[in-house]
mmCIF file with all atom_site columns, C-alpha atoms in Angstrom:
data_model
loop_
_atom_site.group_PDB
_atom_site.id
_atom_site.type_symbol
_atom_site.label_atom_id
_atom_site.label_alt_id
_atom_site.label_comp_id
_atom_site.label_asym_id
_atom_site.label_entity_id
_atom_site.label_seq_id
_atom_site.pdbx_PDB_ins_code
_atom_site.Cartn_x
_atom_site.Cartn_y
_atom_site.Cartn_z
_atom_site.occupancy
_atom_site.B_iso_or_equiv
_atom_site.pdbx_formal_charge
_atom_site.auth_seq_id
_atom_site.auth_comp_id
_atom_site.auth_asym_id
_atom_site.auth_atom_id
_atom_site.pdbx_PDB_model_num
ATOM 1  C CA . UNK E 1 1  ? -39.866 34.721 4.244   1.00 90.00 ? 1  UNK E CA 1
ATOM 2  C CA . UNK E 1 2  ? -36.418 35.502 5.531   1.00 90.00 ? 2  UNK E CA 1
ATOM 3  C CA . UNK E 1 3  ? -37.409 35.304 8.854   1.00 94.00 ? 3  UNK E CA 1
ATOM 4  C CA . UNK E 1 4  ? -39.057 32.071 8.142   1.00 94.00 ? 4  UNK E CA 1
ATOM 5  C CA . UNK E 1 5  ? -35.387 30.637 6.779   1.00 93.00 ? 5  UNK E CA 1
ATOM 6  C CA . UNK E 1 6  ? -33.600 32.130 9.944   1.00 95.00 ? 6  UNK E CA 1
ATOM 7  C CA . UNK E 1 7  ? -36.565 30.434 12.462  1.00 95.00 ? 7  UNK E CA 1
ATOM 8  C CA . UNK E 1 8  ? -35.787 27.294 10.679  1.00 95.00 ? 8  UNK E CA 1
ATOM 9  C CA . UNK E 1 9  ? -32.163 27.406 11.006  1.00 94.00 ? 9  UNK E CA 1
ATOM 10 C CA . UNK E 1 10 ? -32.713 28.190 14.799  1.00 93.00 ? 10 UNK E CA 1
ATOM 11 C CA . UNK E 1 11 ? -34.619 25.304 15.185  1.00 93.00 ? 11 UNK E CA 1
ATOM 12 C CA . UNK E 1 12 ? -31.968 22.815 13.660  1.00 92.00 ? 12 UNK E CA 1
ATOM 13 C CA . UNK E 1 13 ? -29.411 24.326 15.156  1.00 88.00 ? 13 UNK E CA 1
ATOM 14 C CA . UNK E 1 14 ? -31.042 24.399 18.458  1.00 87.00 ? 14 UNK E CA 1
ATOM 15 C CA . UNK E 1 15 ? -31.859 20.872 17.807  1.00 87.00 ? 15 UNK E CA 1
ATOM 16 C CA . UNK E 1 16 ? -28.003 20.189 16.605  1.00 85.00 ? 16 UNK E CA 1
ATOM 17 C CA . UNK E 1 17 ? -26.715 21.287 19.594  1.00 84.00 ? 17 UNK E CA 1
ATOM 18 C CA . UNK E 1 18 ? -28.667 19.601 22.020  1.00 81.00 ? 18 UNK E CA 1
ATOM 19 C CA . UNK E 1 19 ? -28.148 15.974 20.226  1.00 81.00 ? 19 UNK E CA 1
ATOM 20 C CA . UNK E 1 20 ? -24.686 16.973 20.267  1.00 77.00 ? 20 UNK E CA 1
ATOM 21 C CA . UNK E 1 21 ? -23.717 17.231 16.245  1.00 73.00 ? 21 UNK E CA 1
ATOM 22 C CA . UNK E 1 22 ? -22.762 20.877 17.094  1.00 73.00 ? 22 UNK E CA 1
ATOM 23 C CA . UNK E 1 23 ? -20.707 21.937 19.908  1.00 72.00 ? 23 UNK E CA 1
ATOM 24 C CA . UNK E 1 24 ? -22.479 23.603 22.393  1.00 69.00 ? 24 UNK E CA 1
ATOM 25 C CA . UNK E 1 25 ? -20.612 27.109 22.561  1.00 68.00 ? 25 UNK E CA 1
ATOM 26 C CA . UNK E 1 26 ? -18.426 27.999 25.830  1.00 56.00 ? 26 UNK E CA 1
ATOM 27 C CA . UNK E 1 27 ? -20.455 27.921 28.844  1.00 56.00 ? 27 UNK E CA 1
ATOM 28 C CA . UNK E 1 28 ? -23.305 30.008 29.665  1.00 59.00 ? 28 UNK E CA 1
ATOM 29 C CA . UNK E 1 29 ? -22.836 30.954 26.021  1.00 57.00 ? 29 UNK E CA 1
ATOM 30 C CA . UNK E 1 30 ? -25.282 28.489 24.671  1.00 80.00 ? 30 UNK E CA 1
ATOM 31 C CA . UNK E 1 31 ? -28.105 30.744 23.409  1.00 83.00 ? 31 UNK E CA 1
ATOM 32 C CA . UNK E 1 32 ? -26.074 32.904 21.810  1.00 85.00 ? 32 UNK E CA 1
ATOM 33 C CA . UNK E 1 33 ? -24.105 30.549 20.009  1.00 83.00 ? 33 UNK E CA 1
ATOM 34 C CA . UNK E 1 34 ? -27.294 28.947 18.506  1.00 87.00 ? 34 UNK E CA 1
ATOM 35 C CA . UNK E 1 35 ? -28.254 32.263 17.691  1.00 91.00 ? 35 UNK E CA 1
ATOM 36 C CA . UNK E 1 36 ? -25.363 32.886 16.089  1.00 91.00 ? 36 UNK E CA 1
ATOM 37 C CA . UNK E 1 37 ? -24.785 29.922 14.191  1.00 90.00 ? 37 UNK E CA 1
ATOM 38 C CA . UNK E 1 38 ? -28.511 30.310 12.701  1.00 93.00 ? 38 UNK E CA 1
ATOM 39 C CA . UNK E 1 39 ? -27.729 33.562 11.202  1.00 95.00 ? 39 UNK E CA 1
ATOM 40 C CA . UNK E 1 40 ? -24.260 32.950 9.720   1.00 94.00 ? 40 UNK E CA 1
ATOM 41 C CA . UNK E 1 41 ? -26.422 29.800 8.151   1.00 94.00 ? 41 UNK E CA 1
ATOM 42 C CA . UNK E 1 42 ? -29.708 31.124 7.134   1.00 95.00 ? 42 UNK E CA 1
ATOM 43 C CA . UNK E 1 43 ? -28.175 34.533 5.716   1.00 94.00 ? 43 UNK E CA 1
ATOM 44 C CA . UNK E 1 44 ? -26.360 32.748 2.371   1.00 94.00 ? 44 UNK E CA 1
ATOM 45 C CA . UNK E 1 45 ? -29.761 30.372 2.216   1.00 94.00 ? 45 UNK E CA 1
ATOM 46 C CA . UNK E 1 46 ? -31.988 33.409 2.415   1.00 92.00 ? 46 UNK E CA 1
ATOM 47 C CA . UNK E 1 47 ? -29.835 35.184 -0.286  1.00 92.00 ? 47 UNK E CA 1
ATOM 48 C CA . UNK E 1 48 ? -30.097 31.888 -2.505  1.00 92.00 ? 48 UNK E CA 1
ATOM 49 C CA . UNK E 1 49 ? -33.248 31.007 -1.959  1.00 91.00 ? 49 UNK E CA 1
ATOM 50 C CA . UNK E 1 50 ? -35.104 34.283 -2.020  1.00 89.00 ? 50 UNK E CA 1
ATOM 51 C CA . UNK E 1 51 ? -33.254 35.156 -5.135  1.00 91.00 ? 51 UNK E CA 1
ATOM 52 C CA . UNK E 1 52 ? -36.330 35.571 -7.098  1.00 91.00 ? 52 UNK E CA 1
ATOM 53 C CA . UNK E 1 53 ? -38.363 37.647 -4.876  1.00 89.00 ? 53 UNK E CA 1
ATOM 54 C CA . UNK E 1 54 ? -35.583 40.096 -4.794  1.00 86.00 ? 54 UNK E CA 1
ATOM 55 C CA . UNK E 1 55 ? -35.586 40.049 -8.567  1.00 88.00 ? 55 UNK E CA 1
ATOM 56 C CA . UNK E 1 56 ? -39.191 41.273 -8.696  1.00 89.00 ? 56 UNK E CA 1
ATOM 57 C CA . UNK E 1 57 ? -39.438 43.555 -5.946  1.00 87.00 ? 57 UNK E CA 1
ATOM 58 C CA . UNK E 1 58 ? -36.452 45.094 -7.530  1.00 87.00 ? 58 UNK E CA 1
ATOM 59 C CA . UNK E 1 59 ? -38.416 45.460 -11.037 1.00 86.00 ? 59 UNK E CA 1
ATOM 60 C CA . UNK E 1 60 ? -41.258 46.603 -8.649  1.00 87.00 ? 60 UNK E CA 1
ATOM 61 C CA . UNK E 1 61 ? -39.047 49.705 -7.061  1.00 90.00 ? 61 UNK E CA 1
ATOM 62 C CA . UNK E 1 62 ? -37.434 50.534 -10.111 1.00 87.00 ? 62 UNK E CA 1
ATOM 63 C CA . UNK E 1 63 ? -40.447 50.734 -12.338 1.00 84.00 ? 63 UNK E CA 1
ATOM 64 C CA . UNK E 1 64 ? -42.074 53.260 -9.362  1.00 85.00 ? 64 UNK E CA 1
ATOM 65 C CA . UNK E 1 65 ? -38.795 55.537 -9.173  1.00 88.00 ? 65 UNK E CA 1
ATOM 66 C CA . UNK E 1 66 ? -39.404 56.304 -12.874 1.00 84.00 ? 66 UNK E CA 1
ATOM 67 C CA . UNK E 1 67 ? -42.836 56.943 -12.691 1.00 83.00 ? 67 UNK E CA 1
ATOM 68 C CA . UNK E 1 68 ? -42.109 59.228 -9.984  1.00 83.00 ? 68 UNK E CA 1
ATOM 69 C CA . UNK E 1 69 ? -39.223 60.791 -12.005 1.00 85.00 ? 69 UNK E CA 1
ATOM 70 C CA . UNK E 1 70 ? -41.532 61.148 -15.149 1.00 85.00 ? 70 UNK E CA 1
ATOM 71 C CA . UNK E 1 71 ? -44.321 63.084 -13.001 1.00 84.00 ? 71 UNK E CA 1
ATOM 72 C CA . UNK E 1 72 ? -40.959 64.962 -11.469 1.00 84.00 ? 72 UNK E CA 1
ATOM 73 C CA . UNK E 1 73 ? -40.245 65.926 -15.198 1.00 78.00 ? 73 UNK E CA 1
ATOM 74 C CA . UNK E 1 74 ? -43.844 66.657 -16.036 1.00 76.00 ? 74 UNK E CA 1
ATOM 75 C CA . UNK E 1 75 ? -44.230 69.248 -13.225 1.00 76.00 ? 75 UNK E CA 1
ATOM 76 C CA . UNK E 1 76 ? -41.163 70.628 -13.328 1.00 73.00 ? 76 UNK E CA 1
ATOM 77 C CA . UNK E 1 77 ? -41.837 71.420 -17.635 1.00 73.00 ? 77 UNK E CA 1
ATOM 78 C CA . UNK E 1 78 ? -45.477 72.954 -15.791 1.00 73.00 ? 78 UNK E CA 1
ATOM 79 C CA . UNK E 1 79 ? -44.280 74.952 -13.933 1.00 66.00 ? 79 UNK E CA 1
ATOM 80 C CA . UNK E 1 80 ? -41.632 76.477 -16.248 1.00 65.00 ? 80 UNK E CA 1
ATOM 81 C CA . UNK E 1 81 ? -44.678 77.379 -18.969 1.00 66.00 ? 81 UNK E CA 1
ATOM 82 C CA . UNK E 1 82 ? -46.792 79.133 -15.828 1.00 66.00 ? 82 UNK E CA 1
ATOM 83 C CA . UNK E 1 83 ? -43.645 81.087 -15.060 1.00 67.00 ? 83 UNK E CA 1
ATOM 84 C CA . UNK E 1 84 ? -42.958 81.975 -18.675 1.00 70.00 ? 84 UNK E CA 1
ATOM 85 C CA . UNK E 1 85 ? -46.290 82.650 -19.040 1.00 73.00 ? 85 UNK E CA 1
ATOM 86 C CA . UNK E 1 86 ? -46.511 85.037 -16.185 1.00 75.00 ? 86 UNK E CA 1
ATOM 87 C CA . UNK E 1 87 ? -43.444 86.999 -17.428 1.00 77.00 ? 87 UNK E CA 1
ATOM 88 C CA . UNK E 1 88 ? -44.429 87.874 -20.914 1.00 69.00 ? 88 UNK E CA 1
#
């Protein structure tokens, strides 16, 4: 999705430029000015817009790092009853 935004920024910019809304850059530097000016654009947009799927994949990675932390738990407690086992 973000690199969706930042193709779609390219584009207008691209298109900016060339009906002459935008300056052009100094140059030869063309290109990379249209580059340029798409990321510094579709970086706050992407943050903004893709707010929500951030939320969830956020919910989504948290919810697995406990899980894994709870199995940590549960084989760490395992393997402490084997070894006290083992010793008496």
């Amino acid at each position: 999705m973000r690199l969706g935004i930042f193709v779609g920024c390219l584009v207008l910019v691209a298109v900016l430029v060339n009906v002459g809304w935008v300056p052009a850059g100094l140059g030869d530097a063309n290109p990379a000015w249209v580059v340029l000016l798409a990321l510094v654009i579709s970086a706050p947009l992407s943050f903004v817009l893709l707010r929500k799927q951030r939320d969830e994949m956020s919910a989504q990675i948290s919810g697995r790092v406990a899980g894994a932390k709870e199995r940590l738990a549960a084989n760490r407690s395992q393997e402490d009853a084997a070894d006290d086992a083992a010793r008496i």
